[in-house]
mmCIF file of C-alpha atoms in Angstrom:
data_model
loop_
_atom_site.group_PDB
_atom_site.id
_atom_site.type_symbol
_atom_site.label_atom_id
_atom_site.label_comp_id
_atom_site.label_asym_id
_atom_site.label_seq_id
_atom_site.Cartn_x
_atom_site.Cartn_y
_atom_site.Cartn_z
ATOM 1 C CA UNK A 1 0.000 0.000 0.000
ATOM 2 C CA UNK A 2 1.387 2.964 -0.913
ATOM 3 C CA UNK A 3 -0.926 5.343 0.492
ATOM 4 C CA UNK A 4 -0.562 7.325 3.189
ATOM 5 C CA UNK A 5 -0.695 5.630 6.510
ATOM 6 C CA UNK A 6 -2.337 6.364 9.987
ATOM 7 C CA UNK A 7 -2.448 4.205 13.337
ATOM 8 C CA UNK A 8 -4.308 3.511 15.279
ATOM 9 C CA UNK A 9 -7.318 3.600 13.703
ATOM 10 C CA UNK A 10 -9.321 4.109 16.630
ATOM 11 C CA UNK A 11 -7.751 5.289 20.191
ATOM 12 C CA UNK A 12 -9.952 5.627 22.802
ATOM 13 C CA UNK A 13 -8.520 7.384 25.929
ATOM 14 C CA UNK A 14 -9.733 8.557 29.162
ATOM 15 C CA UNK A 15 -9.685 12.155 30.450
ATOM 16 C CA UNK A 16 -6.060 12.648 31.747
ATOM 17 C CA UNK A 17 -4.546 10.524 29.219
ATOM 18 C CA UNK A 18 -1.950 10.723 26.181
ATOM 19 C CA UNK A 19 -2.773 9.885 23.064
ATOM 20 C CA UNK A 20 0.244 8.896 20.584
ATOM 21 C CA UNK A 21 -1.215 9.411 17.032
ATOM 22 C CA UNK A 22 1.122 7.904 13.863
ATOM 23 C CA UNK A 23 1.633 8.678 10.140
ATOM 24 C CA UNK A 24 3.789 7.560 7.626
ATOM 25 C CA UNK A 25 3.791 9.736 4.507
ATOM 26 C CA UNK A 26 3.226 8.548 0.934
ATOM 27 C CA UNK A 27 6.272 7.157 -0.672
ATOM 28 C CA UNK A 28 8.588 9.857 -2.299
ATOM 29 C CA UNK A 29 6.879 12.761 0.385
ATOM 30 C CA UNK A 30 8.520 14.553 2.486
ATOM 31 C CA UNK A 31 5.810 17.079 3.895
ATOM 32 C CA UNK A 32 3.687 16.109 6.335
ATOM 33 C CA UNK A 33 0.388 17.990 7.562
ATOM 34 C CA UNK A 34 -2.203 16.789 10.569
ATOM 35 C CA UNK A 35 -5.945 18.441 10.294
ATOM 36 C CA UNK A 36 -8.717 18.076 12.948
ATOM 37 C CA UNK A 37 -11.917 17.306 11.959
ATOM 38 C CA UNK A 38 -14.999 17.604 14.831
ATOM 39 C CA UNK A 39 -18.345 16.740 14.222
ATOM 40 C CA UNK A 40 -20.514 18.392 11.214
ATOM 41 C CA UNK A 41 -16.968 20.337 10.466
ATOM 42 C CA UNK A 42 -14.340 20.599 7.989
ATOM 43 C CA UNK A 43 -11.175 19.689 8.128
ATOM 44 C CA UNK A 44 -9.028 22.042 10.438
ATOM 45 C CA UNK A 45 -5.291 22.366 9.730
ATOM 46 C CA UNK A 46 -2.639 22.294 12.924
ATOM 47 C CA UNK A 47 0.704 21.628 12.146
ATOM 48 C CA UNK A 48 2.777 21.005 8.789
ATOM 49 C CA UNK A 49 6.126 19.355 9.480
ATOM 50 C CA UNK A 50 9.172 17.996 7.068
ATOM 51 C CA UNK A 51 11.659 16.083 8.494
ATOM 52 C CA UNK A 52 13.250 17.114 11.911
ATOM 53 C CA UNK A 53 11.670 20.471 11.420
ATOM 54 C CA UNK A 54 8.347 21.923 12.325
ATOM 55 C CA UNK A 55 7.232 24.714 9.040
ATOM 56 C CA UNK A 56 3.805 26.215 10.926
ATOM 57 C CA UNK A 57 1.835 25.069 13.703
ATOM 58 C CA UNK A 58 -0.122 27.701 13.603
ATOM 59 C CA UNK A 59 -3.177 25.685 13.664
ATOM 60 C CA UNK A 60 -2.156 23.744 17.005
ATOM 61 C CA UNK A 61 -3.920 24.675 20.290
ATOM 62 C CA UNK A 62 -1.455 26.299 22.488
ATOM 63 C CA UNK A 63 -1.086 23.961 25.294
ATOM 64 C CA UNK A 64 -1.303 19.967 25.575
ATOM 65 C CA UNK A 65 -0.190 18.954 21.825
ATOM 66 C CA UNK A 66 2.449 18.473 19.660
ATOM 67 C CA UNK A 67 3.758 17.218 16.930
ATOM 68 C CA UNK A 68 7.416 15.644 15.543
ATOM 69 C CA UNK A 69 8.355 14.168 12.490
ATOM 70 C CA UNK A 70 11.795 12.644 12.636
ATOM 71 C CA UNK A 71 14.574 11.368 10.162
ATOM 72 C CA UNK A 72 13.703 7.760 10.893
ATOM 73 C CA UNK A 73 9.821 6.840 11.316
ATOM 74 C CA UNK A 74 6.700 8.223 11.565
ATOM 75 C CA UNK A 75 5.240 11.593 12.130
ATOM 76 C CA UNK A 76 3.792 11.468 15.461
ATOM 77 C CA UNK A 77 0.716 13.616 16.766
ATOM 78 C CA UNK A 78 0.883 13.969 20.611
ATOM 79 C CA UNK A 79 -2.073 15.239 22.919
ATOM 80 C CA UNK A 80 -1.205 15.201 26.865
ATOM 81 C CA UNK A 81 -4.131 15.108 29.693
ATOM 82 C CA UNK A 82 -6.380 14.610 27.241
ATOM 83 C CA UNK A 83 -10.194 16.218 27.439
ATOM 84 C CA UNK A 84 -13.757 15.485 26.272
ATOM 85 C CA UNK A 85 -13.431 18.074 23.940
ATOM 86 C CA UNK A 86 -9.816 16.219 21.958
ATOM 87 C CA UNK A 87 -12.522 14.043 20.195
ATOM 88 C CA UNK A 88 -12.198 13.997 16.790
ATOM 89 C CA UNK A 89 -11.136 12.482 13.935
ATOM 90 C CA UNK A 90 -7.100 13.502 13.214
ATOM 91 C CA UNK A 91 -6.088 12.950 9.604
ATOM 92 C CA UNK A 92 -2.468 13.141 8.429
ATOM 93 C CA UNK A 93 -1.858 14.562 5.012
ATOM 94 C CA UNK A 94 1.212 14.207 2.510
ATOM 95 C CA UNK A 95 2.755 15.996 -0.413
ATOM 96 C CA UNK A 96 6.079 15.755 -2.660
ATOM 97 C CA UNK A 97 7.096 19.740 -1.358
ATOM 98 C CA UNK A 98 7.452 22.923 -1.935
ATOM 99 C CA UNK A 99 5.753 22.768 -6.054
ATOM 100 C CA UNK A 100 2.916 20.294 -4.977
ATOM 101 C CA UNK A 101 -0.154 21.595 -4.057
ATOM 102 C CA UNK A 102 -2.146 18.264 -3.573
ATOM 103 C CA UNK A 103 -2.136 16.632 -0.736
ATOM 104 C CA UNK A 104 -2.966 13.381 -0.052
ATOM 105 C CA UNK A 105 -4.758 11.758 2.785
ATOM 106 C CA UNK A 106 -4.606 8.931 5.620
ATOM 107 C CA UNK A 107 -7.807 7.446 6.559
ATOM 108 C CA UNK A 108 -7.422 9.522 9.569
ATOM 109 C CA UNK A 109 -7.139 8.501 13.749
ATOM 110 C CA UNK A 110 -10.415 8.740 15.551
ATOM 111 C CA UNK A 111 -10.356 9.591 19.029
ATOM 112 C CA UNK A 112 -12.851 9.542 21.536
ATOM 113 C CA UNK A 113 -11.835 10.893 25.250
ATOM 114 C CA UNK A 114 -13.940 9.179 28.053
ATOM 115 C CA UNK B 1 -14.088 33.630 10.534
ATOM 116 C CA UNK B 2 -14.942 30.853 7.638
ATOM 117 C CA UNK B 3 -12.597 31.935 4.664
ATOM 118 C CA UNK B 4 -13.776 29.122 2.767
ATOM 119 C CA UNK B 5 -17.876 28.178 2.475
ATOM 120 C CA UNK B 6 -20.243 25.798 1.301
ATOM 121 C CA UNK B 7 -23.486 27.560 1.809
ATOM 122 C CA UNK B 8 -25.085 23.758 1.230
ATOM 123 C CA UNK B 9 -25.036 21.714 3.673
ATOM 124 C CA UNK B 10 -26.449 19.001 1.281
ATOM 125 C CA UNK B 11 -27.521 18.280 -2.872
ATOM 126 C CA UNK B 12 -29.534 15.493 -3.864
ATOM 127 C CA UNK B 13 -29.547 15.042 -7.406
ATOM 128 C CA UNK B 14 -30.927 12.100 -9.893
ATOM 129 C CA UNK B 15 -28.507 9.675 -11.411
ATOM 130 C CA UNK B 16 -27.333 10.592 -14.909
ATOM 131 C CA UNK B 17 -28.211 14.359 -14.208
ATOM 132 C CA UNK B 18 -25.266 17.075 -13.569
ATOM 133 C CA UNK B 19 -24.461 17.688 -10.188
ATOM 134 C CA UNK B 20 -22.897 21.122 -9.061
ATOM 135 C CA UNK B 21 -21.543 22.409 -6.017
ATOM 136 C CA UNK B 22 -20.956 25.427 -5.047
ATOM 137 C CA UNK B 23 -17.881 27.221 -2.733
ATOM 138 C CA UNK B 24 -17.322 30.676 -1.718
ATOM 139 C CA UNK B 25 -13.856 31.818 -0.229
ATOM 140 C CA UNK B 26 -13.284 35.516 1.522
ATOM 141 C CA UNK B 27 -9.274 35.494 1.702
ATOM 142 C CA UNK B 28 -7.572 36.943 -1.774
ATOM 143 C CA UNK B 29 -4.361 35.762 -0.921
ATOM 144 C CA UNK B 30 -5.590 31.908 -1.727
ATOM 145 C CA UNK B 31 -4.157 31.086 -5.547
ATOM 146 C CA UNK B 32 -4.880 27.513 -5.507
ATOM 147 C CA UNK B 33 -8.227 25.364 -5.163
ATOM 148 C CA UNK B 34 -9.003 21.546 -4.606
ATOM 149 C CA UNK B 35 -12.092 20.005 -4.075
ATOM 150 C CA UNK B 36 -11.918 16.500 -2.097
ATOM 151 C CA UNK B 37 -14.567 13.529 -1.703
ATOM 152 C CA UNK B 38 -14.937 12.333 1.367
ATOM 153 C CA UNK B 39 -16.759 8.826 2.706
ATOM 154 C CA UNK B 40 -17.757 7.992 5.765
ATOM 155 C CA UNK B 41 -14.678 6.526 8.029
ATOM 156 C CA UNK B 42 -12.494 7.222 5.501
ATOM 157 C CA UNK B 43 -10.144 9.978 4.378
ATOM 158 C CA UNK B 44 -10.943 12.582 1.809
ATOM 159 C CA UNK B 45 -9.562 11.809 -1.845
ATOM 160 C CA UNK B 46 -7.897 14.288 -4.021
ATOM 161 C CA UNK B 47 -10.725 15.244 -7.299
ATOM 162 C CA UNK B 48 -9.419 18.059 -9.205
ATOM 163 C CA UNK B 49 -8.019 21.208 -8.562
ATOM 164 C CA UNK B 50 -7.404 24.687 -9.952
ATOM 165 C CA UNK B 51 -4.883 27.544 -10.339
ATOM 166 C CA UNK B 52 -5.930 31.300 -9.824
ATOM 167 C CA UNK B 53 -4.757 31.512 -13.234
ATOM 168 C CA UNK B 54 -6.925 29.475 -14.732
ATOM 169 C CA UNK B 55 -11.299 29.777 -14.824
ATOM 170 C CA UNK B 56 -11.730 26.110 -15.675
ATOM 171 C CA UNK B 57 -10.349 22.644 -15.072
ATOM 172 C CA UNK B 58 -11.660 19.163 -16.800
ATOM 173 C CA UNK B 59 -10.597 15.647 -15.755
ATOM 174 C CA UNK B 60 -13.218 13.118 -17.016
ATOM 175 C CA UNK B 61 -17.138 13.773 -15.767
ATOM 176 C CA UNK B 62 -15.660 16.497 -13.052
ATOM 177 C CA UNK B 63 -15.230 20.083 -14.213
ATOM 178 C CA UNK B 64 -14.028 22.861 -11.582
ATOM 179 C CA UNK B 65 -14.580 26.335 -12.570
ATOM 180 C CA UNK B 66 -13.006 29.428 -11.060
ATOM 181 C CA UNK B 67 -14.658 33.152 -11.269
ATOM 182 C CA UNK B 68 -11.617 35.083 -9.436
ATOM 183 C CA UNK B 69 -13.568 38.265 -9.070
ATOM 184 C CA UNK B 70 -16.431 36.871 -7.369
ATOM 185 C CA UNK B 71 -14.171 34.812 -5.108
ATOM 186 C CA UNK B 72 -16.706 31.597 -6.088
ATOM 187 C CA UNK B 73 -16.082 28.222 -7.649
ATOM 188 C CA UNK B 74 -17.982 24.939 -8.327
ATOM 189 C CA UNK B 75 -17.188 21.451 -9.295
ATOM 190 C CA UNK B 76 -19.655 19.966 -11.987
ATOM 191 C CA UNK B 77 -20.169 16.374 -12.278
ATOM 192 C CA UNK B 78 -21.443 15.572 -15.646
ATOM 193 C CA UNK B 79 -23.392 12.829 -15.590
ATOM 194 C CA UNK B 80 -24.182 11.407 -11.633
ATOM 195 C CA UNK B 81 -22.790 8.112 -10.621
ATOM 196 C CA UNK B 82 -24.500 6.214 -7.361
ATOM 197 C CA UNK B 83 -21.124 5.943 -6.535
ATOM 198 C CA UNK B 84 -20.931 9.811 -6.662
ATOM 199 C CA UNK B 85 -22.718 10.032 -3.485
ATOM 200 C CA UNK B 86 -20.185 11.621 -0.619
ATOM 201 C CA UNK B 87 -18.965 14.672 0.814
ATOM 202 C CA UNK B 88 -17.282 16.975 -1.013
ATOM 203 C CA UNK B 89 -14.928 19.864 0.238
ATOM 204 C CA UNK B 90 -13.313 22.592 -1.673
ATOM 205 C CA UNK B 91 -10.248 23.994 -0.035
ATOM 206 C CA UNK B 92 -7.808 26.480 -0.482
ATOM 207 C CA UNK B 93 -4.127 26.994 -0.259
ATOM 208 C CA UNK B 94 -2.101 30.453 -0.235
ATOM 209 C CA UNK B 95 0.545 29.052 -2.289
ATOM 210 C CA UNK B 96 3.527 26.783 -1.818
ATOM 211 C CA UNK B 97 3.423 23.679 0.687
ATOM 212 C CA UNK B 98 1.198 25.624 3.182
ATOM 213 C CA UNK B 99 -1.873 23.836 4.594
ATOM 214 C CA UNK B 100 -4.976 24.211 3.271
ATOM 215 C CA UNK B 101 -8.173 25.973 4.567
ATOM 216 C CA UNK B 102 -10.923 23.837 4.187
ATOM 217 C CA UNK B 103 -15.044 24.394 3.985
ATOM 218 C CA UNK B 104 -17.536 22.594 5.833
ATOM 219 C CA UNK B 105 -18.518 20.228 3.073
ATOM 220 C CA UNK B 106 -21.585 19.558 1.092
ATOM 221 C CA UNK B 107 -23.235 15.798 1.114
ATOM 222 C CA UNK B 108 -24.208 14.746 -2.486
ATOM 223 C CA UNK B 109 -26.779 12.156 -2.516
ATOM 224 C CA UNK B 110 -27.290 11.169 -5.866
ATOM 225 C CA UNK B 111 -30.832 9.574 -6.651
ATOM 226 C CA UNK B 112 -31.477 6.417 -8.599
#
């Protein structure tokens, strides 16, 4: 599969928790984004990240997450003490760089805080 | 402050018919538009997208076009599949590897 890749699936966590969130970009990509997506929303962007460097997080609540995406492995979306209000579905886009425009989707994380 | 909209929420249309939906965006700094399908539990798929240069795009039975002054496009879909039936988003990028600013979406629910 050469798709983009998320895991887990589905995380459930309950209030207080961490939730470790995982994506491995499209072959040949090297820009990696993460979006939010709550209920009866769009997509929200948070953080775009190339290797060992974070581009803008701009879209990342202040406090409680963050993101990494290091020269061996995964991407990794981190949310500490997690609340009610953290669920969502978390999808992790990819794209070739700096030319590319299009960028291609995981089938996302869903996450539901207890 | 929704730069990007999709004033609705849902379209049903009949099978075989052309389907069109509509986006709106407020920020003139955006120079590049996709529009994504989206099913349930899954992530959205790349359709088509457009340059600010351009006022139309054509890939098969989907057709984005782009009126720049009016800050409004739509993606046609000439004619309706059942397998057509999704959401769809339009989003917008500023330019370069920045991440995109997406609408709400609009369920299409295409009628046999």
């Amino acid at each position: 599969n050469a798709g983009v890749m998320q895991n887990p699936r589905h995380l459930v966590r309950r209030r207080g928790q961490e939730a470790r969130l995982r994506c491995s970009p499209m072959k040949g990509h090297s820009h990696v984004y993460w979006y939010r997506q709550l209920p009866e929303e769009g997509l929200k962007f948070m953080v775009y990240l190339q290797k060992e460097n974070i581009i803008d997080e701009s879209g990342m609540p202040k406090e409680r997450f963050s993101a990494e995406f290091p020269k061996e492995g995964p991407s990794i979306l981190r949310i500490q003490q997690v609340v009610r209000g953290d669920s969502a579905a978390y999808f992790c886009a990819s794209s070739r760089g700096v030319s590319s425009y299009e960028q291609y989707f995981g089938p996302g994380t869903r996450l539901t805080v207890t | 402050d929704q730069q990007v909209k999709q004033n609705s929420p849902s379209l049903s249309v009949q099978e075989g018919r052309i389907s069109i939906l509509n986006c709106d965006y407020t920020n003139s700094m955006f120079d590049y538009f996709l529009w994504y399908k989206k099913y349930p539990a899954e992530g959205p798929t790349f359709l088509i997208s457009i340059s600010s240069i351009k006022d139309k795009n054509e890939d098969g039975r989907f057709t984005v076009f782009l009126n720049k002054s009016a800050k409004h496009l739509s993606l046609h879909i000439v004619p309706s599949q059942p397998g057509d039936s999704a959401v769809y988003f339009c989003a917008a990028s500023k330019g370069g590897a920045d991440g995109l600013t997406f609408g709400k979406g609009t369920h299409l629910i295409i009628q046999p």
